[in-house]
Structures are given as C-alpha cells and as structure tokens.
Coordinates of N, CA and C and ligand atoms in Angstrom, one line a residue:
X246 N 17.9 -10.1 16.8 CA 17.1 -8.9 17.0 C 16.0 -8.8 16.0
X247 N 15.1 -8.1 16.1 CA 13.6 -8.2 15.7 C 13.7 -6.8 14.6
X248 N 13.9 -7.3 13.4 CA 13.4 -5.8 12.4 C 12.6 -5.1 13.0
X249 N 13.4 -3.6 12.8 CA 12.3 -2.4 12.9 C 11.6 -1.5 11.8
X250 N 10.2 -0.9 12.4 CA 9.6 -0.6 10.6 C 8.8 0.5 11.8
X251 N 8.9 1.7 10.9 CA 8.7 2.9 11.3 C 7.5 3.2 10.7
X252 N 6.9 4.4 11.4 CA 5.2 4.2 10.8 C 5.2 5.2 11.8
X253 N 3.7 6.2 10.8 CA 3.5 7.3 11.4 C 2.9 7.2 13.1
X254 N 3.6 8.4 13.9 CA 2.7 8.1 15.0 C 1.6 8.2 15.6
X255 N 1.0 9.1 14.2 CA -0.4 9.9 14.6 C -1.0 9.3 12.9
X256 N -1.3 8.5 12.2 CA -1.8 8.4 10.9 C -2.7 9.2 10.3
X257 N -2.2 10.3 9.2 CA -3.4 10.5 8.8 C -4.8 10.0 8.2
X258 N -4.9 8.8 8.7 CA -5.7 8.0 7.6 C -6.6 7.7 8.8
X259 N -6.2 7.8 9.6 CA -7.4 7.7 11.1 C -7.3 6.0 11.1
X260 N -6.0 5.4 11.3 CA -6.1 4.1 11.3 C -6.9 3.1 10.4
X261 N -7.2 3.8 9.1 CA -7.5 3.2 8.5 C -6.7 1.9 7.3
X262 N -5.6 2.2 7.8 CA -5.3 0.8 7.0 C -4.4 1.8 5.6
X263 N -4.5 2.9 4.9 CA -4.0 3.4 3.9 C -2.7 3.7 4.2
X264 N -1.7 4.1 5.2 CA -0.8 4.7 5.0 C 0.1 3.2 4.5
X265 N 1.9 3.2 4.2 CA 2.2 3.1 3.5 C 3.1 1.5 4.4
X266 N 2.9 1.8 5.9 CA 3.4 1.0 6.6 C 2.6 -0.3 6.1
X267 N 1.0 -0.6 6.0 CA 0.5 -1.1 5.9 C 1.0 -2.5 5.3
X268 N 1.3 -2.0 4.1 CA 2.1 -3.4 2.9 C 3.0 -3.8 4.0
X269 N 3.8 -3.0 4.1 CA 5.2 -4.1 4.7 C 4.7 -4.7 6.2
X270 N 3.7 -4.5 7.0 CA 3.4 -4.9 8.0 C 2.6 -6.1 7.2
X271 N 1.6 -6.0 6.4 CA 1.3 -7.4 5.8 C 2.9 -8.2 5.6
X272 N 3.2 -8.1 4.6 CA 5.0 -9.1 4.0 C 5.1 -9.4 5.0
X273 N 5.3 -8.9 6.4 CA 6.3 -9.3 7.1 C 4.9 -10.4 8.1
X274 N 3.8 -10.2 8.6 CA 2.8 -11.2 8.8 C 2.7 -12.7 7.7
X275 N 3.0 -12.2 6.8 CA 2.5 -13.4 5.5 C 3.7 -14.2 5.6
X276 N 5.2 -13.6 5.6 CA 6.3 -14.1 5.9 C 6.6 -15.2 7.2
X277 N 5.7 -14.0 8.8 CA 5.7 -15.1 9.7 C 6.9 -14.3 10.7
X278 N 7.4 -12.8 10.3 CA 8.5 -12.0 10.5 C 8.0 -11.6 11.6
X279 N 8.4 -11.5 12.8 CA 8.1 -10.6 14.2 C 8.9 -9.3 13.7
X280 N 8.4 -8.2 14.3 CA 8.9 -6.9 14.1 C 8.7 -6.2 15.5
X281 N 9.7 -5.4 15.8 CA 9.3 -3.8 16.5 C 8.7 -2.8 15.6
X282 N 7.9 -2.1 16.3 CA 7.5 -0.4 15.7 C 8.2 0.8 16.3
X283 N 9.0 1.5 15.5 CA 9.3 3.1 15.9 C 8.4 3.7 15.4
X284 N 7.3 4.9 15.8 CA 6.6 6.3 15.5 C 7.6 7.0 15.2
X285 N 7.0 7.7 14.1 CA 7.5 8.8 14.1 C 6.7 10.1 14.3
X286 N 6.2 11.3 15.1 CA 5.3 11.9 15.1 C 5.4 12.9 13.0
X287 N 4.5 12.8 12.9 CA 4.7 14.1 11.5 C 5.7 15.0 11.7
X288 N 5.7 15.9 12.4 CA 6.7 17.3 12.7 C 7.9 16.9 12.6
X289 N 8.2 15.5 13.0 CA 10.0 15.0 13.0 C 10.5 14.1 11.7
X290 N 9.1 14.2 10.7 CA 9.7 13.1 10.0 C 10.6 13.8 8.4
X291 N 11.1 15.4 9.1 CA 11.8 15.7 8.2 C 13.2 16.4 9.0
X292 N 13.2 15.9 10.1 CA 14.6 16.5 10.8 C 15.5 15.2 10.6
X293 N 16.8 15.7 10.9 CA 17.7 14.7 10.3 C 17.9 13.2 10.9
X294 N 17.4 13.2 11.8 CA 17.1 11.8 12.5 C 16.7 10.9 11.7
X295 N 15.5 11.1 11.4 CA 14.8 10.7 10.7 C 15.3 10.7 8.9
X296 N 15.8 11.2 8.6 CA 16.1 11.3 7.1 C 17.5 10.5 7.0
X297 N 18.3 10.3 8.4 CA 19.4 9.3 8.2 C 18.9 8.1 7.7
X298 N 17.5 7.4 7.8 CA 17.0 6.3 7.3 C 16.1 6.6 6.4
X299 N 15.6 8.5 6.1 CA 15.0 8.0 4.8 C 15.0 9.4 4.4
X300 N 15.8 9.2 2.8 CA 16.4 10.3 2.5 C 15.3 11.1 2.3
X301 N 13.8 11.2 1.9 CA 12.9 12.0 1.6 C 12.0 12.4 2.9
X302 N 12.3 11.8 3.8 CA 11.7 12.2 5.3 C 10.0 11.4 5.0
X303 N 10.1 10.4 4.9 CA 8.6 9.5 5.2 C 9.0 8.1 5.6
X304 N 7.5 7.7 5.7 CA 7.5 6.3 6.1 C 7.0 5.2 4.8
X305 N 7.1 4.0 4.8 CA 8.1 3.4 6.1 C 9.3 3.3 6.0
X306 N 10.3 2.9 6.9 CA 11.5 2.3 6.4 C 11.4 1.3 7.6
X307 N 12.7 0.4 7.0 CA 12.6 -0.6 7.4 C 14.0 -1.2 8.2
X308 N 14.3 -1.6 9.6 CA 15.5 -1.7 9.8 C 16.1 -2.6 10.6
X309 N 17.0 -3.7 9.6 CA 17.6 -5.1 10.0 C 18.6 -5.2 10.6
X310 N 19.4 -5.1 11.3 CA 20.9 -5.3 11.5 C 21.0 -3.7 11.1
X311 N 22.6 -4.2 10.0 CA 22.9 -2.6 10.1 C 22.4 -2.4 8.5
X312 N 21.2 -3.1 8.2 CA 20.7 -2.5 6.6 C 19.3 -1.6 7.2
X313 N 19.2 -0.8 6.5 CA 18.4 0.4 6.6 C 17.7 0.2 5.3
X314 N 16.5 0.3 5.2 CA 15.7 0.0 4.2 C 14.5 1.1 3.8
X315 N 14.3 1.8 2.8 CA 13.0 3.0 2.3 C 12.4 2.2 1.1
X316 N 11.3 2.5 0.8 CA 10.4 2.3 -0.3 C 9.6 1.2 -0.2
X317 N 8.5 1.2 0.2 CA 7.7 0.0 0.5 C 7.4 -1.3 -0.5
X318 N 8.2 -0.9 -1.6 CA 8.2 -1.6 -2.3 C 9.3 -2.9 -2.4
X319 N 10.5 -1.6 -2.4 CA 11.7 -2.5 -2.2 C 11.7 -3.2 -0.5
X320 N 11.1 -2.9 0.3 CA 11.3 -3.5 1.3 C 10.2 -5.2 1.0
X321 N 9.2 -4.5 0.8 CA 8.1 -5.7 0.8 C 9.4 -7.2 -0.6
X322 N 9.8 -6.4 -1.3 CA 10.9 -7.3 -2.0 C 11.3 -8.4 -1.6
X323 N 12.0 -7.5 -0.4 CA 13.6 -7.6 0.0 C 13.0 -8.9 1.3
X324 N 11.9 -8.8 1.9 CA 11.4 -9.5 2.6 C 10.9 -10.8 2.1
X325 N 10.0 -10.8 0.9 CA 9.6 -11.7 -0.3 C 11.2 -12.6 -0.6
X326 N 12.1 -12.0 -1.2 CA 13.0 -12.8 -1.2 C 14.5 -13.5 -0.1
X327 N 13.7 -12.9 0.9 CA 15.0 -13.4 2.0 C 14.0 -14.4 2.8
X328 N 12.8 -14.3 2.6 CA 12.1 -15.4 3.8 C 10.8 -15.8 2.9
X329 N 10.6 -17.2 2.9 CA 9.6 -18.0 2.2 C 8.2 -17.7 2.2
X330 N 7.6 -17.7 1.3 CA 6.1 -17.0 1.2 C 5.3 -16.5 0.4
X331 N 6.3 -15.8 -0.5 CA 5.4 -14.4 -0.9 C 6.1 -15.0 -2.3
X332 N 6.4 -15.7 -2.8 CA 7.2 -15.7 -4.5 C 7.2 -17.1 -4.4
X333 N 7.0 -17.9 -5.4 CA 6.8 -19.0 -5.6 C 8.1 -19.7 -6.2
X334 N 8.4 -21.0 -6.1 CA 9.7 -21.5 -6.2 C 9.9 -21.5 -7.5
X335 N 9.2 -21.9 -8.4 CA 9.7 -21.6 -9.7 C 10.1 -20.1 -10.8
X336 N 11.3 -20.1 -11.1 CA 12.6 -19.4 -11.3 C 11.4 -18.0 -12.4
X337 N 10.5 -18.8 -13.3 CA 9.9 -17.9 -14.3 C 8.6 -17.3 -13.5
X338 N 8.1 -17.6 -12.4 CA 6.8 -17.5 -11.6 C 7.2 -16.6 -10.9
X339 N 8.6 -16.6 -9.9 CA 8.8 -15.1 -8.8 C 9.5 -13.8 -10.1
X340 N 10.0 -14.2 -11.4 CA 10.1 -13.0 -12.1 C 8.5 -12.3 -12.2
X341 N 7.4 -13.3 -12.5 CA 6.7 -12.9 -13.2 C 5.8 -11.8 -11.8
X342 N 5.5 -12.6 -10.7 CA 5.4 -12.3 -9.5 C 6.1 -10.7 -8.9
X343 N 7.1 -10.7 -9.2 CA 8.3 -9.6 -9.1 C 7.4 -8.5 -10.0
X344 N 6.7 -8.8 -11.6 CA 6.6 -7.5 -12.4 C 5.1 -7.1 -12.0
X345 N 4.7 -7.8 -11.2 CA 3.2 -7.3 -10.4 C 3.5 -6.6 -9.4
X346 N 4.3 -6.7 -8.7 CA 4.7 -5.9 -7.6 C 5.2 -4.7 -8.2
X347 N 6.2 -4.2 -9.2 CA 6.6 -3.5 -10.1 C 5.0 -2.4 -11.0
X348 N 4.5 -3.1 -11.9 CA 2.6 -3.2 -12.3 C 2.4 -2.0 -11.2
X349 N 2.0 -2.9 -10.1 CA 1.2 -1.9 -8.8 C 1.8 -0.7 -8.7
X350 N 2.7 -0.5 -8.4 CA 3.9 0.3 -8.0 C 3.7 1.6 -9.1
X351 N 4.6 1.1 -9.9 CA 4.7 2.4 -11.2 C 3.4 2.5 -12.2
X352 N 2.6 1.6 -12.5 CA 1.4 1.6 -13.5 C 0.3 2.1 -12.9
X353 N -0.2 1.0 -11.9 CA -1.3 1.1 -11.0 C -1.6 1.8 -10.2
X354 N -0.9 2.2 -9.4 CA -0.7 3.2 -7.8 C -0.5 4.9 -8.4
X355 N -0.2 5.4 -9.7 CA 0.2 6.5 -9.9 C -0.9 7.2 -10.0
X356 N -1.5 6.8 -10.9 CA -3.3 7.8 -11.2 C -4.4 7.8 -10.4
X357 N -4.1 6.7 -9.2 CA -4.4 6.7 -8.3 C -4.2 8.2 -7.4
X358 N -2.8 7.7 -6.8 CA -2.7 9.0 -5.9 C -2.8 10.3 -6.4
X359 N -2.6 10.5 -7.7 CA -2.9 11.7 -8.4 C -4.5 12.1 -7.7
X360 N -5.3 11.1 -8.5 CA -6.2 11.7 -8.1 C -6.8 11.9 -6.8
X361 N -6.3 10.9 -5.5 CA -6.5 11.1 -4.7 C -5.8 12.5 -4.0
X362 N -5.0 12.9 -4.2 CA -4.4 14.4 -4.0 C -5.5 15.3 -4.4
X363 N -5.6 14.8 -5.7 CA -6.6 15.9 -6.3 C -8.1 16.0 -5.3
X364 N -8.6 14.9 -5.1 CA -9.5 14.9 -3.9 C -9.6 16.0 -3.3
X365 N -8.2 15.5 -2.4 CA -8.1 16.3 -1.2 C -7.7 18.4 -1.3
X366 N -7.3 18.3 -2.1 CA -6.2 19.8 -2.2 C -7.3 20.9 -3.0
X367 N -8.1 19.7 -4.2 CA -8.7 20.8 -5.3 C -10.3 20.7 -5.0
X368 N -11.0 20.4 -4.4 CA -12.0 20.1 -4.2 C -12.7 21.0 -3.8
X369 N -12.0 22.6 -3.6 CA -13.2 23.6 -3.7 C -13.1 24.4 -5.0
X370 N -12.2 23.9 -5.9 CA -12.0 24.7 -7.0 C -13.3 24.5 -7.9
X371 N -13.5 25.6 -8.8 CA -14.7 26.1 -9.9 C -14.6 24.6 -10.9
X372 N -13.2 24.1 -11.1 CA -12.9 23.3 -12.1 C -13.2 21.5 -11.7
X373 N -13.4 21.9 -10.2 CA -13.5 20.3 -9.6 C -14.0 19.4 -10.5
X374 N -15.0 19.3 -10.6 CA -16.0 18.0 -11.2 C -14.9 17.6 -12.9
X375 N -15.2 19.3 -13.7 CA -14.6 18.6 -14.9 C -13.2 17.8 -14.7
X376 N -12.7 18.0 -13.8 CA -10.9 17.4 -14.4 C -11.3 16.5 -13.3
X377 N -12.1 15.7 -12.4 CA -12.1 14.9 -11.4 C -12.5 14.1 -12.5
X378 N -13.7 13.8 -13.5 CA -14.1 13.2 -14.6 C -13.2 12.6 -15.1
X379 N -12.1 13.2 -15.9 CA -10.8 12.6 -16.3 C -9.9 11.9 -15.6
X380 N -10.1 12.2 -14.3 CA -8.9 11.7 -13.2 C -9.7 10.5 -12.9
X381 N -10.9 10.1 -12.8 CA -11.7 8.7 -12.5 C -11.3 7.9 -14.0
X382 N -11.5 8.8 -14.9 CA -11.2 7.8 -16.3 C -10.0 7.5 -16.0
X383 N -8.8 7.8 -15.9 CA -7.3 7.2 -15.8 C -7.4 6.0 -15.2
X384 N -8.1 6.0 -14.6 CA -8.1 5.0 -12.9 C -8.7 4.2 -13.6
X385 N -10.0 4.1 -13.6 CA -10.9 3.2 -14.3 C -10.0 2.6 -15.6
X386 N -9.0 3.2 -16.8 CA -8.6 2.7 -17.4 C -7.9 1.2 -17.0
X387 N -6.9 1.4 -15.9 CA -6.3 1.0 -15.1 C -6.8 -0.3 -14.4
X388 N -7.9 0.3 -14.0 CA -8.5 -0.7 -13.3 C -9.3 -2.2 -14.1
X389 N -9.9 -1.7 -15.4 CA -10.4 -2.5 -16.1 C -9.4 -3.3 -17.1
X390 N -8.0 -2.9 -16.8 CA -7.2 -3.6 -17.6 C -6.6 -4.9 -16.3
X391 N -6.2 -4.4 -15.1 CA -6.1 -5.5 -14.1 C -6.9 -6.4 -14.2
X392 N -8.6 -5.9 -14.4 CA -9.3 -6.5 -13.8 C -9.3 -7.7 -15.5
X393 N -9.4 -7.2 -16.2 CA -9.4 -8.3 -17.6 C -7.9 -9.3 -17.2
X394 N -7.3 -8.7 -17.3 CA -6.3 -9.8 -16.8 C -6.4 -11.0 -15.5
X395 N -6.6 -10.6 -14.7 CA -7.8 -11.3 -13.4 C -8.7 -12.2 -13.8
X396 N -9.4 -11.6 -14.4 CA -10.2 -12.8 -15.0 C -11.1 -13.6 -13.9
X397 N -10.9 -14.6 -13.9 CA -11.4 -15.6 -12.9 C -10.7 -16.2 -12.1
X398 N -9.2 -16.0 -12.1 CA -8.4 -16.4 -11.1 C -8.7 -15.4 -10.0
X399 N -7.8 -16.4 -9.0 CA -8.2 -15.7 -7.8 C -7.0 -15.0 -7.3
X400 N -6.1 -15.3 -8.0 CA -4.3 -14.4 -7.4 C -4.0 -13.6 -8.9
X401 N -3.0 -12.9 -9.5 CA -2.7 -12.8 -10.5 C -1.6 -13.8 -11.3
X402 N -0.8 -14.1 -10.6 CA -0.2 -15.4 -11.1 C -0.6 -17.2 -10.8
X403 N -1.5 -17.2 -10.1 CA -1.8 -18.5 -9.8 C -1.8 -18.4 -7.9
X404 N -0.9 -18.6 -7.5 CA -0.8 -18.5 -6.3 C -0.6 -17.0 -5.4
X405 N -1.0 -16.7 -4.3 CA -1.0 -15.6 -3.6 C 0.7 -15.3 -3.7
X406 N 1.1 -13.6 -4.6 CA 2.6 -13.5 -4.3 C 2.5 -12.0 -3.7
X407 N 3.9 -11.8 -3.3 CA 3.9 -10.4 -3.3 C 3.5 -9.5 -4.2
X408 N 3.2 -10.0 -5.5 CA 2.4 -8.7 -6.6 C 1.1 -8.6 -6.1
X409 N 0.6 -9.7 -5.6 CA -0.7 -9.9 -5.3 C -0.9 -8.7 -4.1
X410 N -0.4 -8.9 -3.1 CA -0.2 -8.3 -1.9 C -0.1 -6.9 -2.5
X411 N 1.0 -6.5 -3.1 CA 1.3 -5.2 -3.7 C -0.4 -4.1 -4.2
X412 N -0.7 -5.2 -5.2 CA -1.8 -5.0 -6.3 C -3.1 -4.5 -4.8
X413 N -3.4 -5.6 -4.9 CA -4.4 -5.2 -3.5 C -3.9 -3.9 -3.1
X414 N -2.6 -3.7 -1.9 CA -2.7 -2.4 -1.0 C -2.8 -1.5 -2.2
X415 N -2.7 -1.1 -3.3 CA -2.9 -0.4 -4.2 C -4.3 -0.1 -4.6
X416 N -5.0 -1.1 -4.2 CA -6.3 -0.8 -5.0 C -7.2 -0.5 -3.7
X417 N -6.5 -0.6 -2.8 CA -7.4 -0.5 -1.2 C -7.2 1.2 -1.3
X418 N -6.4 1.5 -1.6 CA -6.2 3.1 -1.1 C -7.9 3.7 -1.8
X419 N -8.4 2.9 -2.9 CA -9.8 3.5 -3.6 C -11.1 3.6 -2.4
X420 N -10.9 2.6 -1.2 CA -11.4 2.3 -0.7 C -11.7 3.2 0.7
X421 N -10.5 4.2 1.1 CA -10.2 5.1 2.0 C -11.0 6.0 2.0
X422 N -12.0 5.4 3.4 CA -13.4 6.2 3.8 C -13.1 7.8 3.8
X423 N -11.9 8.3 3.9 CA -11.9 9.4 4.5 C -11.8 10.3 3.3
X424 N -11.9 9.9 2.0 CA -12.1 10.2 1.0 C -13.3 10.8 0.0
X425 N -14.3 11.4 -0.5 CA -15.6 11.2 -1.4 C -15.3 11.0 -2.2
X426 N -16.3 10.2 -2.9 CA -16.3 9.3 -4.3 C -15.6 8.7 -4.2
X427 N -15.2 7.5 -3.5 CA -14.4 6.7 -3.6 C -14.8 4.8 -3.8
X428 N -16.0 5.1 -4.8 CA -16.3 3.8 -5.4 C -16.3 3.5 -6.5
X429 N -15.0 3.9 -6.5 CA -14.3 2.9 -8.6 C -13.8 1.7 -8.3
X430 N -13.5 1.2 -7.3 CA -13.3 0.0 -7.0 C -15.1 -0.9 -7.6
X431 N -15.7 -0.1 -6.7 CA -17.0 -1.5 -7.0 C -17.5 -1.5 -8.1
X432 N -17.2 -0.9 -9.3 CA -17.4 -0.4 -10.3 C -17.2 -1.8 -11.6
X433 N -15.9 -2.6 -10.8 CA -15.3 -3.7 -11.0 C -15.4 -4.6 -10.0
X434 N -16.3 -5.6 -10.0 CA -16.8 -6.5 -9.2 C -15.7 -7.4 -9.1
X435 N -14.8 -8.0 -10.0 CA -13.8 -8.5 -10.0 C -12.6 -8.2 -8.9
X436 N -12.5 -7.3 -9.4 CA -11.4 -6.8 -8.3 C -12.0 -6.2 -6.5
X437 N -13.1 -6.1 -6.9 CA -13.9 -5.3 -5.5 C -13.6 -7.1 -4.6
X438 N -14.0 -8.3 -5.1 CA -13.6 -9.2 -4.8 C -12.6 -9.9 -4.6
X439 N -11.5 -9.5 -5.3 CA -9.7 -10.0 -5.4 C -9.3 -8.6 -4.3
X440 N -9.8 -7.8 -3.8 CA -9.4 -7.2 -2.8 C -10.1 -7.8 -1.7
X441 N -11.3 -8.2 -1.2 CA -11.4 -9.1 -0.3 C -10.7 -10.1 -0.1
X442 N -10.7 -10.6 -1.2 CA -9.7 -12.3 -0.8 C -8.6 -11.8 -0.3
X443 N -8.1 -10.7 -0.3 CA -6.9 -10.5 0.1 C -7.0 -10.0 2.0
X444 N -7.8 -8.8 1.9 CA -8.2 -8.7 3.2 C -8.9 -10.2 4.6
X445 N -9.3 -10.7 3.8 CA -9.6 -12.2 4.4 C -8.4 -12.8 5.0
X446 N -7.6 -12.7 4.3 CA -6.0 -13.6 4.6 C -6.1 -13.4 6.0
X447 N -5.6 -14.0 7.2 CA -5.0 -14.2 8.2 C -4.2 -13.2 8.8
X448 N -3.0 -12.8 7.7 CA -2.0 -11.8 8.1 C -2.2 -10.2 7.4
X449 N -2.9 -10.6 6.7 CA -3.5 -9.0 6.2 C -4.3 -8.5 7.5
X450 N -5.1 -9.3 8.2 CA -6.2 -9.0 9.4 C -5.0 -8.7 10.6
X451 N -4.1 -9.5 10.8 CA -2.8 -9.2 12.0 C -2.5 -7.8 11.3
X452 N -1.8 -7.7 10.5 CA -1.3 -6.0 10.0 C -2.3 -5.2 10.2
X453 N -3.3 -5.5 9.4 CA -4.6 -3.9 9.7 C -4.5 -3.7 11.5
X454 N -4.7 -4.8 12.0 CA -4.7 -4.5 13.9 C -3.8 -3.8 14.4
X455 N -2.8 -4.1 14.0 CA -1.5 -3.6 14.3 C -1.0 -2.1 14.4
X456 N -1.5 -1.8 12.7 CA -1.1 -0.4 12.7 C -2.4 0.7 13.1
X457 N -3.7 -0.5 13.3 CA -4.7 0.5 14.1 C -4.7 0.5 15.4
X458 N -3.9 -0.3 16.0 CA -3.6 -0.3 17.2 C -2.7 0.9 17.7
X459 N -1.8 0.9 16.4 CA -0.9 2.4 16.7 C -2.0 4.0 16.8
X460 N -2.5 3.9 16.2 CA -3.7 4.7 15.8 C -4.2 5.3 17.3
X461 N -5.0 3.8 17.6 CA -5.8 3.7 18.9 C -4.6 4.6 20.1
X462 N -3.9 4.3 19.9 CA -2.9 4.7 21.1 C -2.5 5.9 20.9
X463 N -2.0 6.3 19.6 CA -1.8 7.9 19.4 C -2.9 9.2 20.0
X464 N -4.3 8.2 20.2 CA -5.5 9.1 20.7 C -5.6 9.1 22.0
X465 N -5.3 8.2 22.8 CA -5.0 7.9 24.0 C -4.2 8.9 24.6
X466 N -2.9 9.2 24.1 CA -1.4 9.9 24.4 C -2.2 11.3 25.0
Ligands
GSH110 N1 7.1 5.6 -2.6 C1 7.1 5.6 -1.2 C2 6.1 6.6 -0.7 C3 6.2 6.9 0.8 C4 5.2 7.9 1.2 O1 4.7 8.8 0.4 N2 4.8 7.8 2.5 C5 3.8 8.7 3.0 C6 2.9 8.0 3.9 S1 1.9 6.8 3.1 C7 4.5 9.8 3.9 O2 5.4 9.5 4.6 N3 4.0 11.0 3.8 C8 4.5 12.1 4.6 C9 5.3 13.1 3.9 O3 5.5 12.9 2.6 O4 5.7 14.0 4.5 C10 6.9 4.2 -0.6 O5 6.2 3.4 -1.3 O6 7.4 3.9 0.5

C-alpha cells in the first residue's frame, strides 16, 4: 500500500509551493516513493479526526502501514533513512547531513516565520517599518552565515542531502509572492542560486506540480 501525506485542501499559499506538505512531497520524489494524497479542508483540521494523526491539528502528516507520522521534519528523516537517496553512505556524512536538516529546522526557519507572521498580522500597525527593520536583520543574520558556509559548493555537505532539501524549502518560504518585501533572499546571490539548483532537480519540479495541482482543483470544486 502507497503512503499517505495529508496536505491542505484549499492552500493558503495559492499553490504556491510554501505550505509545509511541500518538503515531504519533494523526499518522497527524490526518494522515488509513490504516495496517495488526503485534503484536509482548513475548518476540519482541528476536529478529532484529524488530530488522531496530528496532535496540533496541521499538516502534513504522514501515513505508512499502521505508523502515523507529524513534523515535516521528522517525516522528511524518516523517509531519508528508510529509502536511498537523500543521506549519503558514509556513517560521518548522513550525521553531518542529519545536523542541516536539524540547522534549517530550529536555526534557520525560526526568524523567518516570525517575521513572516509579522508580515502578515502587523502590517497596519504605527510600529511596522521600525521592528520589520530588526526582523529583516535576524534573517539576514542567518542568511549570511549559511550563505559563508556555502561558499562555492553547490550542496552543503558535498552531495545533494536531505539538509539540502530541508535548507532550500526553508529559504523558499523568503520567496512567497504572496508576501511584500520578500527579497532577502536576492540579497545573497549565493544562496538565491543554491535555491535554484534545488528547484531545478527533477523531483522538486514533480512535488511543486503536485501540490499545485491540489490547488488547481480546490478552485475548480
Ligand atoms: N513544525 C511543523 C509545522 C506545521 C505547520 O505549521 N503547518 C501549517 C501549514 S505549513 C499548518 O498546518 N497551519 C494550519 C494551522 O496551524 O492551523 C512541521 O514542520 O510540520
């Protein structure tokens, strides 16, 4: 039977590629994994149905047999290490691989959404611009420390891993047209570029279709 991975049925992101299904629909392309999709519409994703597979009421989760899987992180893992692809065979490379996925996650991805909340929620307030100022510096901190480590390679450990994958969907969310001011990515030419090489891949292009295909059809309904 075919893993199932749950994803909004209506995205707020207007099928753009930001919600959270995204990563694990990549892993599971890069891996080579066929999947089914369940929708969940927004309104139901906090009644109990839904919270039996994910105790905070969001997406995605992920569902194998009888393992039930939440956190796009630990799923994109759990996928990384049960099917070849995404972690490289040597024992010191998938640790190191493993703390980039970790990196994106807890370091990377936090000041991010902060500020992108902030975007969205505060942006008619008197205070906007000054504390938006400070909320682009966090980011930008962030960003210019990836991007020195980056360097001239073209993966962060040598070969394309799951931190890679991770790092990217992380840095794409800067990218989310539906956003203003959302060019601190280009800011860093390095990375504006290591997020292409990523979107280029083969199965990053299958996942973006995929979950904009859900999109496309939610408008249809
Ligand atoms: N840390 C979680 C975050 C999951 C998350 O916030 N998902 C968003 C979509 S990208 C969601 O379901 N939002 C709806 C809500 O919180 O009600 C993960 O990485 O899976």
């Amino acid at each position: 039977m075919k893993p199932i991975l749950t994803v909004f049925a209506d995205s707020p992101d207007g099928g753009q590629g930001v919600a959270r299904d995204m990563r694990v629909r990549w892993a599971l392309e890069e891996v080579g994994q066929d999947y089914d999709v369940r929708t969940v519409p927004f309104a139901k994703l906090k009644e109990s149905e839904h919270r039996a597979r994910h105790p905070f009421g969001k997406i995605p989760t992920y569902e194998e047999g009888e393992l039930t899987l939440f956190e796009s992180g630990a799923i994109a893992l759990h996928l990384a290490e049960s099917r070849p692809g995404l972690l490289p065979g040597d024992a010191e490379a998938r640790e190191r691989a493993i703390v980039w996925l970790f990196a994106a996650l807890n370091t990377v991805e936090p000041p991010i959404i902060e500020r992108e909340g902030y975007l969205i929620m505060e942006k008619d307030k008197p205070y906007f611009r000054d504390r938006l100022t400070l909320l682009d510096d966090r980011v930008r901190e962030r960003l210019a420390e990836v991007s020195a480590f980056l360097g001239e390679r073209d993966w962060l450990e040598g070969e394309f891993t799951v931190g890679d994958l991770m790092m990217i969907e992380v840095l794409i969310r800067l990218k989310d047209p539906t956003l203003p001011g959302t060019s601190l990515l280009e800011e860093f030419p390095t990375l504006a570029r290591y997020v292409e090489r990523g979107e280029a891949r083969p199965a990053f292009k299958r996942a973006f279709d995929g979950q904009r295909q859900v999109f496309l059809e939610s408008q249809e309904a």
